[in-house]
XYZ file of C-alpha atoms in Angstrom:
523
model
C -17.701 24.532 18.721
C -21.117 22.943 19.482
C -21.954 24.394 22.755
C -24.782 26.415 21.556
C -23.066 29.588 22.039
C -23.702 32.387 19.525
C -20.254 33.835 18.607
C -19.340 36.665 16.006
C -18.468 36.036 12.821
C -15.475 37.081 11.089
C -16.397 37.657 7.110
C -13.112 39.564 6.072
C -11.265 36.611 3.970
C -7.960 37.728 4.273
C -8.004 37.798 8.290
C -10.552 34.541 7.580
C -7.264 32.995 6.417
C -4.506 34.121 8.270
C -6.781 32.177 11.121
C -7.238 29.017 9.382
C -3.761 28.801 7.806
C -2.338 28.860 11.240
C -2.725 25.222 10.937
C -0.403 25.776 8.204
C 1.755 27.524 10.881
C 1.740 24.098 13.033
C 3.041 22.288 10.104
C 6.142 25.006 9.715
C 6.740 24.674 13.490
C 7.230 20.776 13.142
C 9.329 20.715 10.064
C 12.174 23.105 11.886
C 11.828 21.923 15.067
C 13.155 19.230 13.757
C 15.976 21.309 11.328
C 17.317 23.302 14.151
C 17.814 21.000 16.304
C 19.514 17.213 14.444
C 23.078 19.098 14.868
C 23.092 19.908 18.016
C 25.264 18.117 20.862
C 22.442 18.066 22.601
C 20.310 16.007 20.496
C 23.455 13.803 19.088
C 24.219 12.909 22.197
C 20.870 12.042 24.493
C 19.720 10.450 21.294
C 23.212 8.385 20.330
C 24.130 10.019 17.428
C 21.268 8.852 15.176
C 21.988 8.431 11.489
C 20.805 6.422 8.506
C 17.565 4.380 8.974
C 16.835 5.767 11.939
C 17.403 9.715 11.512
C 14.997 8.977 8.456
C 12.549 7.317 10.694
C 12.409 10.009 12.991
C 12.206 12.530 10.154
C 9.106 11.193 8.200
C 7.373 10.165 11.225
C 5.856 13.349 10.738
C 4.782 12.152 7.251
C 3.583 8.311 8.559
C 1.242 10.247 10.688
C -0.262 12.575 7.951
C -0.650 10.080 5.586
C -3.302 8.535 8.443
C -4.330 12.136 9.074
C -5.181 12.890 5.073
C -6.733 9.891 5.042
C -9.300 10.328 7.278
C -9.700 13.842 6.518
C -12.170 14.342 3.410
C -14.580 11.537 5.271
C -14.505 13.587 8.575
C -14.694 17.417 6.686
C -17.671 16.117 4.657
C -19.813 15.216 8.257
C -18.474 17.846 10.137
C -17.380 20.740 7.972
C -14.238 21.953 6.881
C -13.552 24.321 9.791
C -14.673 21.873 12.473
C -12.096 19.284 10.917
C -9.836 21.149 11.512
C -10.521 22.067 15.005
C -10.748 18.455 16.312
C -6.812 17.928 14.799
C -5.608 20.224 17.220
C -6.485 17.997 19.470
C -3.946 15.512 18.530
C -1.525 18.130 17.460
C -1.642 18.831 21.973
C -0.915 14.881 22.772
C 1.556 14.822 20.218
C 3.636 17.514 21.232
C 3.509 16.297 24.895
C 4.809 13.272 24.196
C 8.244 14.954 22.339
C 8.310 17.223 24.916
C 8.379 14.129 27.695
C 10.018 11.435 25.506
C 12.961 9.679 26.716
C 13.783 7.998 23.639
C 13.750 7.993 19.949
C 10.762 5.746 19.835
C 8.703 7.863 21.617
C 10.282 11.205 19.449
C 8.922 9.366 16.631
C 5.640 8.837 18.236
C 5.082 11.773 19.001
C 5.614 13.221 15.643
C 3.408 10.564 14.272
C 0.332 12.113 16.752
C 1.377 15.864 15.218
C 1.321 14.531 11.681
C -1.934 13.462 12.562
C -2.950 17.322 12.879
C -0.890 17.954 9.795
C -2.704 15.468 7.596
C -6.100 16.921 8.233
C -5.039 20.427 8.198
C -2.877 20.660 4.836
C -6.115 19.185 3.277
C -8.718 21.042 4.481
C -7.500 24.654 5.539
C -7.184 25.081 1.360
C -10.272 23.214 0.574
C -12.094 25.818 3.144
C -10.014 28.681 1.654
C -11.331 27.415 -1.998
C -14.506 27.482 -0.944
C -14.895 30.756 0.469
C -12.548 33.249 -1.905
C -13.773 34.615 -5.210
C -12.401 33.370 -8.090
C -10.223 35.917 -8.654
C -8.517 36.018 -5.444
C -8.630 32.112 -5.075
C -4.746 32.018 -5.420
C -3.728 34.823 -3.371
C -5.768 33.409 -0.452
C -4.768 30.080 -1.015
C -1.048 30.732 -0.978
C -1.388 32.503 2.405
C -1.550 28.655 4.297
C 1.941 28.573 2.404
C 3.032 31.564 3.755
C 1.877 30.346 7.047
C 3.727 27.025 6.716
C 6.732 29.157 5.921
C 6.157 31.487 8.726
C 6.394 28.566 11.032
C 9.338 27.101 9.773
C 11.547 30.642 10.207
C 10.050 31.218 13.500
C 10.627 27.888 15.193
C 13.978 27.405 13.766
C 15.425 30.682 15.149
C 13.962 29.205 18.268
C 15.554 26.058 17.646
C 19.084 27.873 17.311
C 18.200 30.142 20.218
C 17.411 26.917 22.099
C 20.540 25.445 21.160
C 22.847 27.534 23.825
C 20.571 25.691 26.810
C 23.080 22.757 28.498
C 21.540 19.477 28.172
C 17.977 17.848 27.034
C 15.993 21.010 28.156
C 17.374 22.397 24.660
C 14.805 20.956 22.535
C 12.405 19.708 25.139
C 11.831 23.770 25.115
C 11.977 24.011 21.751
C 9.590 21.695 21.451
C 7.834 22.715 23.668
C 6.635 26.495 22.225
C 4.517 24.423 19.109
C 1.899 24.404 21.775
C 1.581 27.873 21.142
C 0.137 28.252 17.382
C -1.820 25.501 18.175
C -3.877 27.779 21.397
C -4.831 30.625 19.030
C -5.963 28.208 16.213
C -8.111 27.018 18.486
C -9.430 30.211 19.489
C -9.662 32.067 16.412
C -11.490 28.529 15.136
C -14.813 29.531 16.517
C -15.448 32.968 15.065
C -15.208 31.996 11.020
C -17.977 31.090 8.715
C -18.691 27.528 7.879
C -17.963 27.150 3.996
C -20.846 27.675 1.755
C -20.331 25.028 -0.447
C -20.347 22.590 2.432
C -23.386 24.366 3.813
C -24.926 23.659 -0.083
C -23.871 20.159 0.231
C -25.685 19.206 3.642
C -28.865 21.182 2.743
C -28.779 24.112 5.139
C -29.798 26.536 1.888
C -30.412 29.311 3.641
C -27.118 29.425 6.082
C -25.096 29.189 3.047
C -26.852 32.038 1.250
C -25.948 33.984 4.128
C -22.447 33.530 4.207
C -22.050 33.926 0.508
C -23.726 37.170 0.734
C -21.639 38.495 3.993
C -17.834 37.471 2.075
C -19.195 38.447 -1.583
C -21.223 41.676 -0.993
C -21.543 42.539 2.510
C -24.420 41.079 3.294
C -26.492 41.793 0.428
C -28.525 38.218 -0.574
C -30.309 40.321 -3.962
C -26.197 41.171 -5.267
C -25.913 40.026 -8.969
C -22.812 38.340 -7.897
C -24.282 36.127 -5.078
C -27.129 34.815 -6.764
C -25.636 34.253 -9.575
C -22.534 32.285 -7.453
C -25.484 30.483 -6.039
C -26.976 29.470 -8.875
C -23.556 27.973 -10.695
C -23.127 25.935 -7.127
C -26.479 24.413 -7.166
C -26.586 23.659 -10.991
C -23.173 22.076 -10.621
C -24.200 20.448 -7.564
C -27.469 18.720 -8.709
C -25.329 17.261 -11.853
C -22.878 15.582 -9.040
C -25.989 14.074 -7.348
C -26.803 12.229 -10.909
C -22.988 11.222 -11.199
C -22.813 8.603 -8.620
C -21.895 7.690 -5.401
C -18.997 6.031 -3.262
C -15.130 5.838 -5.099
C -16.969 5.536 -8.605
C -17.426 9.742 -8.619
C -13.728 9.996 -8.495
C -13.114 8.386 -11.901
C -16.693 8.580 -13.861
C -17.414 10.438 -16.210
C -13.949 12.158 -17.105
C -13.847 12.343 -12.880
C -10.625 10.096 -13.400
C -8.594 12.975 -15.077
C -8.975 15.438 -12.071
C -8.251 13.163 -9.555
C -5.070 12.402 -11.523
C -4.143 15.663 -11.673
C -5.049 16.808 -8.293
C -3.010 13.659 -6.552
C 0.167 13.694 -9.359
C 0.686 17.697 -8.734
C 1.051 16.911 -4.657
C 3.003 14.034 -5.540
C 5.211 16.239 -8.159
C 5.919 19.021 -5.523
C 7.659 16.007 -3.130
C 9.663 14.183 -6.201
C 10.736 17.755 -7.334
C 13.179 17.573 -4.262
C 13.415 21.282 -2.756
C 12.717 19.550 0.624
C 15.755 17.828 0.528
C 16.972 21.711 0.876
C 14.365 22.868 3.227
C 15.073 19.756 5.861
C 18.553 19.481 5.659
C 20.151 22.738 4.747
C 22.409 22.354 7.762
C 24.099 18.981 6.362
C 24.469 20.675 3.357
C 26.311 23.874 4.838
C 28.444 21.258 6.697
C 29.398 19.988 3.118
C 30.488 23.261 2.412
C 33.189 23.496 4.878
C 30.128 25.897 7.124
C 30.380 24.875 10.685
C 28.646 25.922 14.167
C 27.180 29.207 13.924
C 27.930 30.403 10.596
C 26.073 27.024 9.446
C 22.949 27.484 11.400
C 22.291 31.074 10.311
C 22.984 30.436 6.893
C 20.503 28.055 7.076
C 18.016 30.280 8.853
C 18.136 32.759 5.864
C 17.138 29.999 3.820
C 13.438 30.362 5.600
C 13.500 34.024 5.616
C 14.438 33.836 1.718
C 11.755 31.263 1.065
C 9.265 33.422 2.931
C 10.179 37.047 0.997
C 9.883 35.529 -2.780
C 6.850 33.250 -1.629
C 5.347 37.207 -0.694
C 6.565 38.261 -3.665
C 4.136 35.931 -5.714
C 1.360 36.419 -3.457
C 1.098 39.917 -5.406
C 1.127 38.205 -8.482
C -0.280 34.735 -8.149
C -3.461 35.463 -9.546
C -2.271 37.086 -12.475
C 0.310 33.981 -13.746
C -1.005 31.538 -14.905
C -0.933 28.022 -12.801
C 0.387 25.618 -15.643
C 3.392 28.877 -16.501
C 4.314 28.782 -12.590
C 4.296 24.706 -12.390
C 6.280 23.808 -16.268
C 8.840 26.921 -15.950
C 9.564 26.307 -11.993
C 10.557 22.577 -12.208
C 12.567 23.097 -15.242
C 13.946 25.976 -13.312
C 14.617 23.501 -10.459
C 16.147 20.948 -12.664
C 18.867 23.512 -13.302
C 19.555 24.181 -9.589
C 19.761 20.610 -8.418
C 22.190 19.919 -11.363
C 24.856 22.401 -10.362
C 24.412 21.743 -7.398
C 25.045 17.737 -7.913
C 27.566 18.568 -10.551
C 30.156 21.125 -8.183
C 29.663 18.512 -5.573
C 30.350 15.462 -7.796
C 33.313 17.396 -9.400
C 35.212 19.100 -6.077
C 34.720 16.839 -2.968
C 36.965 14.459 -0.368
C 35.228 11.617 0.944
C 34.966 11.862 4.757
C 34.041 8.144 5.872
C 33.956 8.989 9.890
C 31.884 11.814 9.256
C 32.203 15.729 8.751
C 32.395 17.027 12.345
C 31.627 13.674 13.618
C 28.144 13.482 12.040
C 27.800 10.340 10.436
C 24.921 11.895 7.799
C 27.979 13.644 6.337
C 30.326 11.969 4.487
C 31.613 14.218 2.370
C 33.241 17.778 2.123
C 33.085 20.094 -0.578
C 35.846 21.916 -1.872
C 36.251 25.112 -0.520
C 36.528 28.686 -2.222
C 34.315 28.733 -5.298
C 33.337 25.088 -5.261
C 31.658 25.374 -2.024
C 30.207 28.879 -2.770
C 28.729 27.558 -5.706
C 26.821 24.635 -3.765
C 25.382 27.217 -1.335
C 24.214 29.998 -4.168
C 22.678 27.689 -5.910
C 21.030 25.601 -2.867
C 19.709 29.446 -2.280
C 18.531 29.677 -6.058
C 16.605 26.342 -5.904
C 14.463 27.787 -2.585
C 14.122 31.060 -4.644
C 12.729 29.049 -7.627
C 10.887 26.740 -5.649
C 8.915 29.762 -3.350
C 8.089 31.535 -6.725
C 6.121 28.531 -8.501
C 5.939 24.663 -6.933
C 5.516 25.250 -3.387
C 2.493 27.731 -3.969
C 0.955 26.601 -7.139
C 0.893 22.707 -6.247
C -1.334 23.314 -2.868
C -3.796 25.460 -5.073
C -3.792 23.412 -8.121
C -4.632 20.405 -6.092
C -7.872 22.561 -3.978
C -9.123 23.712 -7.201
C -9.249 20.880 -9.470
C -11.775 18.629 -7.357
C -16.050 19.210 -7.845
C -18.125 20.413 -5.248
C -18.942 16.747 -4.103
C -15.073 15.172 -4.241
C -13.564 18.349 -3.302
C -12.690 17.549 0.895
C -12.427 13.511 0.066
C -10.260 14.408 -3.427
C -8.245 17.339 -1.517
C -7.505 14.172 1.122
C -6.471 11.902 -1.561
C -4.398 14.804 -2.836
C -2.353 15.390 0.593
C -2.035 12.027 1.504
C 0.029 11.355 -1.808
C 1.970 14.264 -0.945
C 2.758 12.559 2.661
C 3.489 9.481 1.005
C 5.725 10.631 -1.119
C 7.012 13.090 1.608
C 7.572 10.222 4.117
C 9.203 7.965 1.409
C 11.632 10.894 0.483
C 12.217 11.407 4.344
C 13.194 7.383 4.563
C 15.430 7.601 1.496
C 17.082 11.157 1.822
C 19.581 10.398 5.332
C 20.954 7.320 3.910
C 21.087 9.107 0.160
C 23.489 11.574 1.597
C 25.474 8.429 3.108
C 25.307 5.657 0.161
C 25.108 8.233 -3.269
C 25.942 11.563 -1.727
C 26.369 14.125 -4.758
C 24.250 12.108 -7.254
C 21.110 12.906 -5.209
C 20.666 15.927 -6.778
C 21.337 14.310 -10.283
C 18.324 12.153 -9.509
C 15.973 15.106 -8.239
C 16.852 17.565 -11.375
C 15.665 14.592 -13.882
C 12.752 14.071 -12.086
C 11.915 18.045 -12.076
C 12.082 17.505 -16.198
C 9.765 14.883 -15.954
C 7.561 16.939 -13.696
C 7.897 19.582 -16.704
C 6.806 17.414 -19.177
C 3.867 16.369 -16.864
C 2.734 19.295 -16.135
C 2.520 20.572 -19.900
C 0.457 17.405 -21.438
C -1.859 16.877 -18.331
C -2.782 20.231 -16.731
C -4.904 22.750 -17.852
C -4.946 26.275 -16.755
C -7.416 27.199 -13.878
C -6.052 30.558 -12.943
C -9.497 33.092 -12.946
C -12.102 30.457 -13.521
C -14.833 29.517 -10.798
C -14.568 26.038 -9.171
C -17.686 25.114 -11.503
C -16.108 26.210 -14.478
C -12.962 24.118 -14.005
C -15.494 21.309 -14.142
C -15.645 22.111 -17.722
C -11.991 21.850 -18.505
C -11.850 18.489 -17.439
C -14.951 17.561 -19.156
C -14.937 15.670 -22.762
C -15.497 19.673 -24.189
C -12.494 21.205 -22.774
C -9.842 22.098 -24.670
C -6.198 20.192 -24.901
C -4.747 21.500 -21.795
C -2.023 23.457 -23.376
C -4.317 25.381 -25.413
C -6.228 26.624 -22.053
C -5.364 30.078 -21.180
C -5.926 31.825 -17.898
C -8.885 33.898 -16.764
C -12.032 33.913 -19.348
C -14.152 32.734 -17.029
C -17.798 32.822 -17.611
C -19.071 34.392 -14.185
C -19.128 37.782 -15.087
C -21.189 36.918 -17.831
C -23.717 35.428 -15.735
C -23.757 38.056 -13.689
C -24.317 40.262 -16.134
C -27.414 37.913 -16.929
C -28.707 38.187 -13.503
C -28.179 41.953 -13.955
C -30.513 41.924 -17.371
C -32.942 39.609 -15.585
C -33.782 41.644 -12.505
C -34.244 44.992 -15.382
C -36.678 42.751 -17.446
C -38.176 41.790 -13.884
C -38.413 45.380 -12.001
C -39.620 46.511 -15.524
C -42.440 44.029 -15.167
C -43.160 45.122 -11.638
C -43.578 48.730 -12.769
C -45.647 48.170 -15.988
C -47.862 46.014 -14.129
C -48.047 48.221 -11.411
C -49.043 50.931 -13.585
C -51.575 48.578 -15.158
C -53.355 48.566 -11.739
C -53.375 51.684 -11.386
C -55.128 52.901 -14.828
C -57.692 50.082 -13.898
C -58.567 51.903 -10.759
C -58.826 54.873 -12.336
């Protein structure tokens, strides 16, 4: 990345992104290399069956080591850039996976997801911050969401590889499956080197004239004199000189009405955990086993889980940017609510209790009724992912890069992740030995927490679909409106451009009438 060597630059945001969000892809890989794999003989058996505590442990390591990952992340994207951030977690994201590929225990499993989670942390907080801060402000969401399309990407890809996997005899099942998450991780780091730095960042360190350049080459091919670009430029420089004044250290993130954004942007991370669709996502399988769904038939109907989460995820990438953010977030967790209830409710209602364990796994303590009891479970386990790829698992990640100002955005985007990790790697301590102690009433607890999240989301948010990152500085400012009086779009740039527009007429006109002037003087 430093070596002096002058590489071409890709401008075209769209491919700009589906390079970047392949760190999203890394993050996909992990979570199913994982859900393929925890009922499997294999694994059961070289690992002793592991259950409770410990099957939690090894679950959210991944989460332990992007909470230390987010952490670090806004500190390091701030001296190095966004996209070299992200390049030196790939680095860890290599050790890591060596180490599960070679461990001969669960302690060093768990290390070794620790080391990826790492990469995670960095990566699920920067590769939208750097998306942010290159898109317009009308394509902001669409762009955005393609990291969750990544992520989602991932986790089909490696769990089909994960079943395919599971016909090898012995250890060399998932030590293969394993294994292939070196391979997202290669072209990440060689697509890396041929994308822009971010503008913004550019802006913030003082290199004017790079960032200028950039703006011009994604905005208006290259033209510095567009309308659009200088008056872009302009916003980020006003807005950024006002940050300078604000203040330095931890005090910017709650000064001067700082405290509501940073609220918003770390609750709406923490929301998408507590809302509990990746009790679904991780453990589709148990569920499925619940259901009376064994070997085969269980692991495919899990697979088409991903692949459904993937086409309705698509589906609002059309429209993303045309919904508004606070519709998506209130009417999807009330939407979820109603999912995890039937769900909890048909298994509360029509189960056996199964104290040795449903096919010997000792996660699975209960069986669901079969015929329409069990259907039920599974259609609506379906219907939650549905719900949950149309508006949470989106909207949160985009909410959260948009909320922050120019000079909290990496740092606040860190803060933002690393309550989602925390709450992710709490969730993945509490969820195996949920299913054991409270089984059913699990999903009680995650549908009243997705009405809370409703309520949350309608007093605290305001909408920031179609406005410019500087403008949502307003709406968090003492002027902006009650946040459920916001409405999307209205944003003020096209105005401004507009202005820039009428200023360069008044100027050329200047140019030509004095011009003239010259002229009859000479003659």
């Amino acid at each position: 990345m430093g070596l002096g060597l002058k590489l071409p630059t890709i401008y075209n945001v769209y491919l700009v992104a589906i390079i970047a969000t392949l760190g999203g892809a890394l993050f996909g890989f992990d979570i199913s290399s994982m859900s393929a794999i925890v009922v499997t003989d294999q694994y059961i058996n070289y690992f002793h069956n592991p259950s409770g505590v410990i099957q939690g442990a090894i679950g959210s390591a991944l989460a332990a080591g992007s909470v230390v990952g987010s952490a670090i992340a806004g500190p390091l994207s701030d001296k190095i850039g966004r996209r070299d951030s992200i390049f030196f977690a790939c680095f860890f994201w290599l050790i890591g996976t060596s180490v599960q590929v070679a461990c001969k225990n669960y302690g060093q499993l768990i290390a070794g997801r620790v080391l990826n989670g790492f990469t995670v942390g960095i990566t699920s907080s920067q590769v939208p911050v750097y998306l942010a801060e290159i898109a317009k402000a009308e394509k902001r969401g669409s762009l955005v969401i393609i990291q969750q399309l990544a992520i989602e990407f991932g986790i089909l890809i490696m769990y089909f590889i994960g079943y395919g996997c599971a016909s090898i005899e012995g250890p060399a099942s998932f030590r293969t499956a394993w294994g292939i998450q070196f391979i997202p991780c290669f072209f990440l780091m060689l697509g890396l080197p041929f994308l822009p730095r971010s503008p913004r960042w550019l802006a913030k360190v003082g290199r004017d004239q790079e960032a200028i350049a950039i703006l011009a080459n994604i905005q208006a091919n290259g033209n510095v004199d567009d309308p659009r670009v200088i008056a872009e430029w302009e916003e980020i420089v006003t807005v950024m000189n006002a940050e300078r004044e604000a203040g330095q250290g931890w005090r910017k993130f709650v000064k001067n009405g700082m405290w509501k954004r940073t609220m918003a942007g770390m609750t709406v991370q923490a929301w998408q955990q507590l809302a509990g669709a990746n009790v679904i996502v991780y453990y589709l399988t148990y569920i499925a086993q619940m259901a009376g769904l064994t070997g085969n038939v269980a692991m495919v109907t899990s697979g088409i889980q991903y692949a459904v989460f993937i086409i309705f995820t698509g589906v609002m990438w059309l429209f993303i940017d045309k919904t508004g953010r606070r519709t998506l977030l209130v009417y999807g967790a009330l939407g979820m609510a109603f999912c995890h209830f039937v769900v909890g409710g048909v298994m509360g209602a029509h189960h056996d209790n199964v104290p040795e364990g449903v096919g010997g796994n000792a996660n699975i303590v209960i069986s669901v009724h079969k015929g329409a009891p069990a259907n039920t479970v599974i259609l609506f386990s379906y219907l939650l992912i549905v719900v949950y790829a149309l508006t949470l698992a989106p909207v949160c990640w985009i909410y959260a890069a948009e909320v922050w100002s120019l000079g909290t955005r990496a740092t606040g985007m860190s803060m933002a992740a690393m309550s989602n990790w925390v709450f992710n790697f709490a969730l993945g301590m509490f969820t195996p030995p949920a299913f054991v102690n409270i089984t059913w009433k699990l999903f009680i607890i995650f549908g009243v927490l997705c009405v809370a999240a409703a309520a949350w989301f309608w007093v605290f948010y305001p909408e920031t679909c179609g406005k410019t990152l500087e403008e949502i500085e307003i709406l968090f400012g003492d002027e902006g409106l009650k946040p459920w009086k916001t409405k999307k779009g209205e944003s003020r740039l096209a105005a401004e451009i507009e202005a820039v527009k009428a200023r360069k007429t008044v100027e050329n006109e200047i140019e030509v009438h004095e011009h003239e002037h010259k002229n009859d003087e000479k003659v």
